[in-house]
């Protein structure tokens, strides 16, 4: 069930010379990365350097943007993500994604889980309930909502909504979780709670998180990828283990950025 | 930003406009109530539904039974909404999620044009085209069904435009997050986006209902106007609005007053619908 149980040292996902264009403009170019299994990889860098676009290309959410063109190669295990015959519905079951703003669906908490689970073939009521509960426990929301699973998910606070979205993704038992600044729209206390639960997921899922909060990246990430944008679009300047990148970055751009000198 | 010195003037103008609008509305309601007083005092509003027949002009024993017309109005209105709502929803979903940009603009243009056609033209079209077709199935042709279809066509633009706007206002992230959970396109549309807009869809239906309730000219032309409670879709019916338009020209005294009372009834129904819309909107804000 869990991809991290076998402790395989190989990368969960890789990209090779990945380039993304919106119309004629490149969002990022030639990104070749290995995303290690069961670790947290943080993408840092100034706004507009292609981090979010990179994240969305990994589960082919970029397919939904009409002018968007992705070239290069992405693999998830043996799967060629960008191949035209790849089943994107199945792909997105394996790769969960959480957005900047929490967006629970406008119906009950229970149905927020039941809808995607049913879509992916989980039909039995008991299994839906059991997976909902397990996912809600994983994000520490179960005790807060167990008595109001029939209430609208939009009645929850912002922080609770974001944890609900995280749980909704976890209920599908994905291999990889993509997080696009999941804490940036939350107050510090809610943000800390979400971050705590991300920490607790470490080792169970492969996580890729975009964050503008360098302290957060340093606290939770195993590896850090530094994006930077110049005239020709975004690119990866440097990547490596979190301590190496924050303590002895090789590139002067990285050194300056992690010291908070620009960006 | 407006310079500070201009504000009192602007404020005065705006306030006067708002007050003027309210005053006119209050005066209209007061006028309708005033004109109804005769029949309300001498007969009572309840005779509109307790009297067996509609003979308001009788010198000896006037009766004010408007039940056939109330039923006709409600059936025509409800029927039109039942026909137009699913069509409008499908149309709005199509232009939002399936149509190309050009097709979308074309459809929207046509719909806006449809909204601008005078109601008498709809009536004429119904009378010359729709009624003969219905007559081929079952006579006389001028019928409740003809009224429902013409009304449905007339309220369709309101429904499409309002639902289209509601769907367009859904945050883009909602569709993205649904797609990221691996939901198919049709599932995203029908299980996530349309339910999120249900309040606006409710508002659209209520506004369309109010429009259908008040429509006069088109239904007058196609419904046949027999004062008889309909027992089938092919029966001729008269709506309250058509009745007012048909009889006001020669109505006098109590008869005239009874027509105003039926107008008051319509006003009350529309008032209820507006209150319903207000309730829906209030729940959106909280």
CSV table of C-alpha atoms in Angstrom, one decimal, chain A residues 10-205:
chain,number,residue,atom,x,y,z
A,10,UNK,CA,15.7,5.2,-5.9
A,11,UNK,CA,14.0,8.4,-6.8
A,12,UNK,CA,10.2,8.6,-6.6
A,13,UNK,CA,10.1,11.0,-9.5
A,14,UNK,CA,12.6,12.3,-12.0
A,15,UNK,CA,12.5,15.1,-14.5
A,16,UNK,CA,14.8,15.5,-17.5
A,17,UNK,CA,15.3,18.7,-19.4
A,18,UNK,CA,11.7,19.7,-18.4
A,19,UNK,CA,10.7,22.9,-20.1
A,20,UNK,CA,7.3,24.7,-19.8
A,21,UNK,CA,6.0,27.4,-22.0
A,22,UNK,CA,2.9,29.6,-21.7
A,23,UNK,CA,2.4,30.6,-25.3
A,24,UNK,CA,5.8,31.9,-26.4
A,25,UNK,CA,7.0,32.6,-22.8
A,26,UNK,CA,9.0,30.0,-20.9
A,27,UNK,CA,8.1,29.6,-17.3
A,28,UNK,CA,11.1,27.4,-16.7
A,29,UNK,CA,13.7,25.7,-18.8
A,30,UNK,CA,15.7,22.5,-18.7
A,31,UNK,CA,14.9,21.4,-15.2
A,32,UNK,CA,16.5,18.0,-14.5
A,33,UNK,CA,15.8,16.8,-10.9
A,34,UNK,CA,15.6,13.6,-8.9
A,35,UNK,CA,12.9,13.7,-6.2
A,36,UNK,CA,14.0,11.2,-3.6
A,37,UNK,CA,11.5,8.7,-2.3
A,38,UNK,CA,9.9,9.4,1.2
A,39,UNK,CA,11.7,12.7,1.6
A,40,UNK,CA,10.5,16.2,1.7
A,41,UNK,CA,11.9,18.3,-1.2
A,42,UNK,CA,11.3,22.1,-0.8
A,43,UNK,CA,11.3,24.3,-3.9
A,44,UNK,CA,12.4,27.8,-3.0
A,45,UNK,CA,13.1,31.0,-4.9
A,46,UNK,CA,11.4,34.3,-5.7
A,47,UNK,CA,7.9,34.7,-7.1
A,48,UNK,CA,7.6,34.1,-10.8
A,49,UNK,CA,10.5,31.7,-11.3
A,50,UNK,CA,8.3,28.7,-12.3
A,51,UNK,CA,8.1,26.8,-9.0
A,52,UNK,CA,4.3,26.4,-9.1
A,53,UNK,CA,4.3,25.7,-12.8
A,54,UNK,CA,6.9,23.0,-12.2
A,55,UNK,CA,4.7,21.5,-9.5
A,56,UNK,CA,1.6,21.5,-11.7
A,57,UNK,CA,3.5,19.8,-14.5
A,58,UNK,CA,4.3,16.9,-12.3
A,59,UNK,CA,0.6,15.7,-12.1
A,60,UNK,CA,-0.2,17.2,-15.5
A,61,UNK,CA,-2.5,19.8,-14.1
A,62,UNK,CA,-0.9,22.0,-16.7
A,63,UNK,CA,-3.0,20.1,-19.3
A,64,UNK,CA,-5.9,22.3,-18.2
A,65,UNK,CA,-4.2,25.5,-19.2
A,66,UNK,CA,-4.9,25.9,-22.9
A,67,UNK,CA,-1.7,27.8,-24.0
A,68,UNK,CA,0.6,25.6,-21.8
A,69,UNK,CA,3.2,23.4,-23.5
A,70,UNK,CA,5.5,21.0,-21.5
A,71,UNK,CA,8.5,19.3,-23.1
A,72,UNK,CA,11.1,17.0,-21.7
A,73,UNK,CA,10.6,14.0,-19.6
A,74,UNK,CA,8.9,13.2,-16.2
A,75,UNK,CA,8.9,9.7,-14.7
A,76,UNK,CA,6.9,8.4,-11.7
A,77,UNK,CA,8.5,5.0,-11.0
A,78,UNK,CA,8.2,3.3,-14.4
A,79,UNK,CA,5.4,5.6,-15.7
A,80,UNK,CA,6.2,8.1,-18.4
A,81,UNK,CA,4.1,11.0,-17.1
A,82,UNK,CA,4.1,13.1,-20.3
A,83,UNK,CA,3.3,10.2,-22.6
A,84,UNK,CA,0.1,10.9,-24.5
A,85,UNK,CA,-1.5,7.6,-23.5
A,86,UNK,CA,-0.9,8.1,-19.8
A,87,UNK,CA,-4.1,7.9,-17.8
A,88,UNK,CA,-4.2,11.3,-16.1
A,89,UNK,CA,-7.0,10.3,-13.7
A,90,UNK,CA,-4.9,7.4,-12.4
A,91,UNK,CA,-1.8,9.5,-12.4
A,92,UNK,CA,-3.5,12.1,-10.2
A,93,UNK,CA,-4.6,9.4,-7.8
A,94,UNK,CA,-0.9,8.6,-7.3
A,95,UNK,CA,0.1,12.2,-7.0
A,96,UNK,CA,-1.9,14.3,-4.6
A,97,UNK,CA,-1.8,18.1,-4.6
A,98,UNK,CA,-2.6,20.8,-2.1
A,99,UNK,CA,-3.0,24.5,-3.1
A,100,UNK,CA,-2.3,27.8,-1.6
A,101,UNK,CA,-5.9,28.5,-0.7
A,102,UNK,CA,-7.9,25.7,0.9
A,103,UNK,CA,-10.7,24.7,-1.3
A,104,UNK,CA,-13.1,22.2,0.2
A,105,UNK,CA,-16.1,21.4,-2.0
A,106,UNK,CA,-19.4,23.0,-1.0
A,107,UNK,CA,-20.9,20.0,0.6
A,108,UNK,CA,-20.5,17.9,3.7
A,109,UNK,CA,-17.1,16.9,5.2
A,110,UNK,CA,-18.0,13.2,4.6
A,111,UNK,CA,-18.9,13.8,1.0
A,112,UNK,CA,-15.6,15.7,0.4
A,113,UNK,CA,-14.0,12.3,1.0
A,114,UNK,CA,-16.6,10.0,-0.6
A,115,UNK,CA,-16.6,11.8,-3.9
A,116,UNK,CA,-13.0,11.3,-4.9
A,117,UNK,CA,-12.9,7.8,-3.3
A,118,UNK,CA,-15.9,6.7,-5.3
A,119,UNK,CA,-14.3,8.1,-8.4
A,120,UNK,CA,-11.3,5.9,-7.9
A,121,UNK,CA,-13.4,2.8,-7.4
A,122,UNK,CA,-13.9,2.6,-3.6
A,123,UNK,CA,-17.5,1.7,-3.5
A,124,UNK,CA,-18.0,0.1,-0.1
A,125,UNK,CA,-19.5,2.4,2.5
A,126,UNK,CA,-17.5,0.9,5.3
A,127,UNK,CA,-14.2,1.3,3.5
A,128,UNK,CA,-15.0,4.9,2.6
A,129,UNK,CA,-15.7,5.6,6.3
A,130,UNK,CA,-12.6,3.9,7.4
A,131,UNK,CA,-10.3,5.7,5.0
A,132,UNK,CA,-12.0,9.0,5.8
A,133,UNK,CA,-11.3,8.5,9.5
A,134,UNK,CA,-7.7,7.4,9.0
A,135,UNK,CA,-7.0,10.4,6.8
A,136,UNK,CA,-8.6,12.8,9.2
A,137,UNK,CA,-6.6,11.3,12.1
A,138,UNK,CA,-3.4,11.7,10.0
A,139,UNK,CA,-3.9,15.5,10.0
A,140,UNK,CA,-5.2,15.7,13.5
A,141,UNK,CA,-8.7,16.8,12.4
A,142,UNK,CA,-10.7,13.7,13.5
A,143,UNK,CA,-11.4,14.8,17.0
A,144,UNK,CA,-12.4,18.2,15.9
A,145,UNK,CA,-14.9,17.1,13.2
A,146,UNK,CA,-16.0,13.5,14.2
A,147,UNK,CA,-19.4,14.9,15.4
A,148,UNK,CA,-20.1,17.0,12.4
A,149,UNK,CA,-19.1,15.0,9.4
A,150,UNK,CA,-22.5,15.8,7.8
A,151,UNK,CA,-22.0,19.6,8.2
A,152,UNK,CA,-20.7,21.7,5.3
A,153,UNK,CA,-16.9,21.6,5.0
A,154,UNK,CA,-17.0,25.4,4.3
A,155,UNK,CA,-18.1,25.9,8.0
A,156,UNK,CA,-14.6,24.9,9.1
A,157,UNK,CA,-11.9,27.5,9.9
A,158,UNK,CA,-9.2,28.2,7.2
A,159,UNK,CA,-6.6,26.1,9.0
A,160,UNK,CA,-9.1,23.2,9.4
A,161,UNK,CA,-10.1,23.5,5.8
A,162,UNK,CA,-6.5,23.2,4.7
A,163,UNK,CA,-6.0,20.1,6.8
A,164,UNK,CA,-9.2,18.7,5.4
A,165,UNK,CA,-7.8,19.2,1.9
A,166,UNK,CA,-4.6,17.5,3.0
A,167,UNK,CA,-6.6,14.6,4.4
A,168,UNK,CA,-8.7,14.4,1.3
A,169,UNK,CA,-5.6,13.9,-0.8
A,170,UNK,CA,-4.2,11.4,1.7
A,171,UNK,CA,-7.4,9.3,1.6
A,172,UNK,CA,-6.5,8.4,-1.9
A,173,UNK,CA,-3.2,6.9,-0.6
A,174,UNK,CA,-1.0,8.8,-3.1
A,175,UNK,CA,2.7,8.1,-3.5
A,176,UNK,CA,3.7,11.7,-4.0
A,177,UNK,CA,2.2,14.8,-2.4
A,178,UNK,CA,2.6,18.2,-4.1
A,179,UNK,CA,2.1,21.2,-1.9
A,180,UNK,CA,1.9,24.7,-3.3
A,181,UNK,CA,2.6,27.1,-0.4
A,182,UNK,CA,0.1,25.3,1.7
A,183,UNK,CA,0.6,27.6,4.7
A,184,UNK,CA,0.8,31.0,3.1
A,185,UNK,CA,-2.9,31.8,3.4
A,186,UNK,CA,-3.1,30.7,7.0
A,187,UNK,CA,-2.5,32.5,10.4
A,188,UNK,CA,0.7,31.5,12.2
A,189,UNK,CA,-1.0,29.0,14.6
A,190,UNK,CA,-2.9,27.2,11.8
A,191,UNK,CA,0.2,27.3,9.7
A,192,UNK,CA,2.2,25.7,12.5
A,193,UNK,CA,-0.4,22.9,12.8
A,194,UNK,CA,-0.3,22.1,9.1
A,195,UNK,CA,3.5,22.1,9.3
A,196,UNK,CA,3.5,19.7,12.2
A,197,UNK,CA,1.4,17.3,10.3
A,198,UNK,CA,3.6,17.5,7.3
A,199,UNK,CA,6.5,16.6,9.6
A,200,UNK,CA,4.6,13.6,10.8
A,201,UNK,CA,4.0,12.4,7.2
A,202,UNK,CA,7.7,12.4,6.6
A,203,UNK,CA,9.0,9.0,5.7
A,204,UNK,CA,5.5,7.8,4.6
A,205,UNK,CA,5.1,9.9,1.5
